[in-house]
Structures are given as C-alpha cells and as structure tokens.
PDB file of C-alpha atoms in Angstrom:
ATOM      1  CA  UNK J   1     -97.995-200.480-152.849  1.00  0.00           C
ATOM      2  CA  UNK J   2     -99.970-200.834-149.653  1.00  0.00           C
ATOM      3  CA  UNK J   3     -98.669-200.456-146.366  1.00  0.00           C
ATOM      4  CA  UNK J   4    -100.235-201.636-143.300  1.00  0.00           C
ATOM      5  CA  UNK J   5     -99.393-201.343-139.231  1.00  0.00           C
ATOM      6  CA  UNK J   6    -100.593-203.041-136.680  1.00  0.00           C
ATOM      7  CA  UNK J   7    -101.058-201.886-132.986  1.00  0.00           C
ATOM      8  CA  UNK J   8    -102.780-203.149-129.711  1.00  0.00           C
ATOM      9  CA  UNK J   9    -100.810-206.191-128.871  1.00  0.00           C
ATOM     10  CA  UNK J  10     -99.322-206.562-125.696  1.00  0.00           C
ATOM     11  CA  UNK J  11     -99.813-208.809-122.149  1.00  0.00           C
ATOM     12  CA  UNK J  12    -102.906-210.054-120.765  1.00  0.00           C
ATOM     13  CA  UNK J  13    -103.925-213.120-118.186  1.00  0.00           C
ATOM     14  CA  UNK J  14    -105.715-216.029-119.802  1.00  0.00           C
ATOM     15  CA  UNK J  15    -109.510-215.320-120.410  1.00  0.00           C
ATOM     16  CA  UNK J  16    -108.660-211.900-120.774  1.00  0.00           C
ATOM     17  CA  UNK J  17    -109.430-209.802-124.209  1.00  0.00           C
ATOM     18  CA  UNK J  18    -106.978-207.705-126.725  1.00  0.00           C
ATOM     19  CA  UNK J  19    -108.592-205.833-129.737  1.00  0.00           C
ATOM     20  CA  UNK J  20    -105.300-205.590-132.393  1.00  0.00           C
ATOM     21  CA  UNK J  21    -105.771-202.750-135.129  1.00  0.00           C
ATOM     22  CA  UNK J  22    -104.481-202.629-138.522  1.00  0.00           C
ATOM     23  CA  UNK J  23    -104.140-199.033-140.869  1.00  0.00           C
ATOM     24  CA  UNK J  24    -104.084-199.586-144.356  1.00  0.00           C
ATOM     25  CA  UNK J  25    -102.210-196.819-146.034  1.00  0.00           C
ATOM     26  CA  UNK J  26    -101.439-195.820-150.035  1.00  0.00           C
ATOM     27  CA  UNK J  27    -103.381-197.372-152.814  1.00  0.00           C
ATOM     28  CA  UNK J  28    -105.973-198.895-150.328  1.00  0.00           C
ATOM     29  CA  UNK J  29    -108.646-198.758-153.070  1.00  0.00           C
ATOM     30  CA  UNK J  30    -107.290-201.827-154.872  1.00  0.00           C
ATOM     31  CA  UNK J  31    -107.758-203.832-151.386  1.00  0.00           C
ATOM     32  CA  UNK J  32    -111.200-206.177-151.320  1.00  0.00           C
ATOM     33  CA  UNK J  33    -110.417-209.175-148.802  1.00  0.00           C
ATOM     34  CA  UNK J  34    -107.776-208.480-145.458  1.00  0.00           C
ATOM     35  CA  UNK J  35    -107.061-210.594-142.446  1.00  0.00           C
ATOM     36  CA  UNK J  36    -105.224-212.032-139.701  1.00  0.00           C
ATOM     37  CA  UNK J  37    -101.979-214.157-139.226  1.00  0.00           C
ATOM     38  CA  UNK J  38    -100.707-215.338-136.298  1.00  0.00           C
ATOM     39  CA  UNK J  39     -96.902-217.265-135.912  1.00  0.00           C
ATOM     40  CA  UNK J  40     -96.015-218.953-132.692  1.00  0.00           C
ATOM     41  CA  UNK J  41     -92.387-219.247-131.725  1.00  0.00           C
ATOM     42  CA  UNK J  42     -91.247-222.470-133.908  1.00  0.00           C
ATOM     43  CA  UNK J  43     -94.109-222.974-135.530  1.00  0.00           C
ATOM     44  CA  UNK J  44     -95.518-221.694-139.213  1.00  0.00           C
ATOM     45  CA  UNK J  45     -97.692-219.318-139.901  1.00  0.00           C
ATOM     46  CA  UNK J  46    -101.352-219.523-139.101  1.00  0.00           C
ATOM     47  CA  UNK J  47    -104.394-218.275-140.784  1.00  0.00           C
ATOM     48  CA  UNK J  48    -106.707-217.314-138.289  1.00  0.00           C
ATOM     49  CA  UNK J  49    -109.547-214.815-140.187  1.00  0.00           C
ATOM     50  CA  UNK J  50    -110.468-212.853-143.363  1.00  0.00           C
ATOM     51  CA  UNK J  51    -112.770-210.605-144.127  1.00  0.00           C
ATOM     52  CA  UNK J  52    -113.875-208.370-147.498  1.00  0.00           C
ATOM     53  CA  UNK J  53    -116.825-208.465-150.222  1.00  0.00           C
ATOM     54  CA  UNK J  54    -119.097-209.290-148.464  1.00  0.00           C
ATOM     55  CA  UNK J  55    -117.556-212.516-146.426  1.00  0.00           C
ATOM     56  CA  UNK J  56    -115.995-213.208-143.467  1.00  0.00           C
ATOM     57  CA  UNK J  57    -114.155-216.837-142.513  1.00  0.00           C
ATOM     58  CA  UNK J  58    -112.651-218.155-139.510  1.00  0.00           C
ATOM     59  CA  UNK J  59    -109.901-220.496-138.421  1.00  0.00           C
ATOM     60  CA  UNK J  60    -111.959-223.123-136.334  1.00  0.00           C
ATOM     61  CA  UNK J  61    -109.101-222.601-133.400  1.00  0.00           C
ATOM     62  CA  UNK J  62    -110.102-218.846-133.182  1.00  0.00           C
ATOM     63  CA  UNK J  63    -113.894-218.969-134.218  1.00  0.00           C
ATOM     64  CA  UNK J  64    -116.247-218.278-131.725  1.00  0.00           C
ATOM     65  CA  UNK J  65    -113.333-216.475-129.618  1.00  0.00           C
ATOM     66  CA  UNK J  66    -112.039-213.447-131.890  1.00  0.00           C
ATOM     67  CA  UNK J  67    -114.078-211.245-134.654  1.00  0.00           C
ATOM     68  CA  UNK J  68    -112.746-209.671-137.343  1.00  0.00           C
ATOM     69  CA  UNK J  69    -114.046-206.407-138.664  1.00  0.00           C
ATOM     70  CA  UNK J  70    -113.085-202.930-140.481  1.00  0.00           C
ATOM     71  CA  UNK J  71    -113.613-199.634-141.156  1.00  0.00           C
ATOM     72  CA  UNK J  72    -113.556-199.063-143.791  1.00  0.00           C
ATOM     73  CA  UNK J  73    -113.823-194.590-143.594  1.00  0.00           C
ATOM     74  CA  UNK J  74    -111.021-195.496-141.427  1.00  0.00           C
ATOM     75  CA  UNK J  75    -108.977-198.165-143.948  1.00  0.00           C
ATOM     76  CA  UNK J  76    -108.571-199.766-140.544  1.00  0.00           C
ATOM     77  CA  UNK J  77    -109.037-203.627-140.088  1.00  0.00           C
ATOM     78  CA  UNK J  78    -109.579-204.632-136.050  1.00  0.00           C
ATOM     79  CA  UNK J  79    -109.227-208.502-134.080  1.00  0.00           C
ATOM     80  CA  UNK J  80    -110.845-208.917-131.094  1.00  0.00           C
ATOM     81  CA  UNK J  81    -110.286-211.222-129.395  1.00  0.00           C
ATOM     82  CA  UNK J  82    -111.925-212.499-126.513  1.00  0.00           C
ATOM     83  CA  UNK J  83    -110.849-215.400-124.063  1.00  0.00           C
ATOM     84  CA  UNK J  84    -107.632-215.617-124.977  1.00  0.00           C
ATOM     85  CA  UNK J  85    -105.699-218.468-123.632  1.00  0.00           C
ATOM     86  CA  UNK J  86    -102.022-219.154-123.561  1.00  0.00           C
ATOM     87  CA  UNK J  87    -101.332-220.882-126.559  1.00  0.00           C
ATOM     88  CA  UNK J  88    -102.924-217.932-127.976  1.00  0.00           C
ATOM     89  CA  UNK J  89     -99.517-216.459-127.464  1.00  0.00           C
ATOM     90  CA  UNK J  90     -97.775-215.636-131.066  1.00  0.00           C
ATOM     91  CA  UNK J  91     -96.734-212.368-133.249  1.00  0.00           C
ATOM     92  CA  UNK J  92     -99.845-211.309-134.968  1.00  0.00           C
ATOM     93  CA  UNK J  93     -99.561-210.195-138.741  1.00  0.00           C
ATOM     94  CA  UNK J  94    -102.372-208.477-140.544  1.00  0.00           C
ATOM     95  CA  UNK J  95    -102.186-209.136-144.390  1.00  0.00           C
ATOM     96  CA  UNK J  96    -103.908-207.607-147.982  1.00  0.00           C
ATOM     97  CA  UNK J  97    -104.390-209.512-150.469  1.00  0.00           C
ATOM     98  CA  UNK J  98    -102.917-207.873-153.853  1.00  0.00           C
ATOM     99  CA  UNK J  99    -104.471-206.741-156.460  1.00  0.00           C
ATOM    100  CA  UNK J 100    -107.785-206.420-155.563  1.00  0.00           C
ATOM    101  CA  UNK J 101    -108.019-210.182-155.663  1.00  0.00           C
ATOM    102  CA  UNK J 102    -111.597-211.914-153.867  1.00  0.00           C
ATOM    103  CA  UNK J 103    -110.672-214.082-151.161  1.00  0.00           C
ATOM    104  CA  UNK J 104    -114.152-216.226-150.621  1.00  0.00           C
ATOM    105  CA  UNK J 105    -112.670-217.843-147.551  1.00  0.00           C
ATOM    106  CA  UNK J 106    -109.845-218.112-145.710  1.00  0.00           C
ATOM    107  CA  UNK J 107    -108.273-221.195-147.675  1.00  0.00           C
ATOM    108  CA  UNK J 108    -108.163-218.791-150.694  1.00  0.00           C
ATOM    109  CA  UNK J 109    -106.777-216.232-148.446  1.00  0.00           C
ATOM    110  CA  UNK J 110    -103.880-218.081-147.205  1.00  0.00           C
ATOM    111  CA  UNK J 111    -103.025-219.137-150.640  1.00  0.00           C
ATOM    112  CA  UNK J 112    -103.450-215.371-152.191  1.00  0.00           C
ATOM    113  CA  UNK J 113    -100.454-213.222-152.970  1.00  0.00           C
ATOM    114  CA  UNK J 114    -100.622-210.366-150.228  1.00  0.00           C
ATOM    115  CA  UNK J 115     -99.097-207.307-148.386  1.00  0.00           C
ATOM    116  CA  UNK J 116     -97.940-207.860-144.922  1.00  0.00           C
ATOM    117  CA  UNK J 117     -97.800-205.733-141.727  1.00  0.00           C
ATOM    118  CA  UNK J 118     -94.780-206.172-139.281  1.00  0.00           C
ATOM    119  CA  UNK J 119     -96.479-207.902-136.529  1.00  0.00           C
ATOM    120  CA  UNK J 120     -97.431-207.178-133.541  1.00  0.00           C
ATOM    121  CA  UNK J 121     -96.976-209.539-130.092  1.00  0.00           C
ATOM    122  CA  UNK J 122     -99.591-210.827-128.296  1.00  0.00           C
ATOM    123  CA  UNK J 123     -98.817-212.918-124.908  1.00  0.00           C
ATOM    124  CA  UNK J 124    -101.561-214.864-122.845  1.00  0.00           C
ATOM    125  CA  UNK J 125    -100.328-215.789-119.566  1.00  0.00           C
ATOM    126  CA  UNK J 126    -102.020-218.408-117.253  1.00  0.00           C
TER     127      UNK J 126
END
C-alpha cells in the first residue's frame, strides 16, 4: 500500500505561482507513472499531468502553465504552477498508479487504477 500527502496549496492573486508537493511513502518501489488531479467545486475530476518512465503528458488547459516533476531520492512528486488564474481554483489530488502499471500518457493515466492523496486547496483570486 502506498501512501501519499500533498502540501503547498494555499491563496495566491491571479498570475501568481504555487509549487504543490507530493511524498510517496511505503512500497514506493512498485510506483512507475504519478500525477496530478485537480476537482473544482461541482465539477468532476480533472486530469491535469503525469509523469514516470521516461514520459511526461499534459492536460492542454494546464500545459505551458504548470510542470510536473519528481525526486525521485526524495519519493517526492512537485506541480508548479505558474500563472495561475482563477478558474485555476480547485482541491488538488496527487495520484499513483498501482501496481507498477506504465501510464504512456495521461489518457492511460486517468483510466489506470491508482492510490490517491487527500488533496490539497489551491485558490486563485483576481
């Protein structure tokens, strides 16, 4: 089982920049491809980057803006993200896929089976 927790959300004016953090803890080994979720207040949950073996892939609403990256002597995944706007605004999930499953984009990602952090909330204001 692999737990993960996320930290660096919080408040920032539009065009302004958050880097989120993600520890992987317990069984990390068996992790290849990690990433990014984001959920907006009534809306579903959003794909937004992924990154392992090799590959990274983007959500074309964040690409450009955010980069995804890890350490991996760390087992720590990172977001930045850089001119953030206000519909930015959401709870932002990191995820694992399980079982050391390849992810070679993020439409495989979003379909894999996967561990889930709590969240952590991220709010753009104008």
């Amino acid at each position: 089982q692999v737990h993960l927790a996320e930290s660096g959300g919080g408040s920032v004016q539009a065009g302004g920049s958050l880097r989120l953090s993600c520890e992987l803890s317990r069984d990390t080994n068996s992790i290849v491809s990690m990433g990014w979720f984001r959920q907006a207040p009534g809306l579903g949950m959003q794909g937004l980057a992924v990154i392992g073996g090799g590959i990274t892939s983007y959500s074309e609403s964040v690409k450009g803006r955010f980069t995804i990256s890890q350490d991996n002597a760390k087992n720590t995944l990172y977001l930045q993200m850089n001119s953030l706007k206000p519909e930015d605004t959401a709870m932002y999930y990191c995820a694992a896929a399980r079982r050391g499953i390849f992810c070679p984009d993020l439409v495989a990602f979003v379909k894999a089976e996967k561990y889930w952090g709590q969240g952590t909330q991220v709010t753009v204001s104008s």
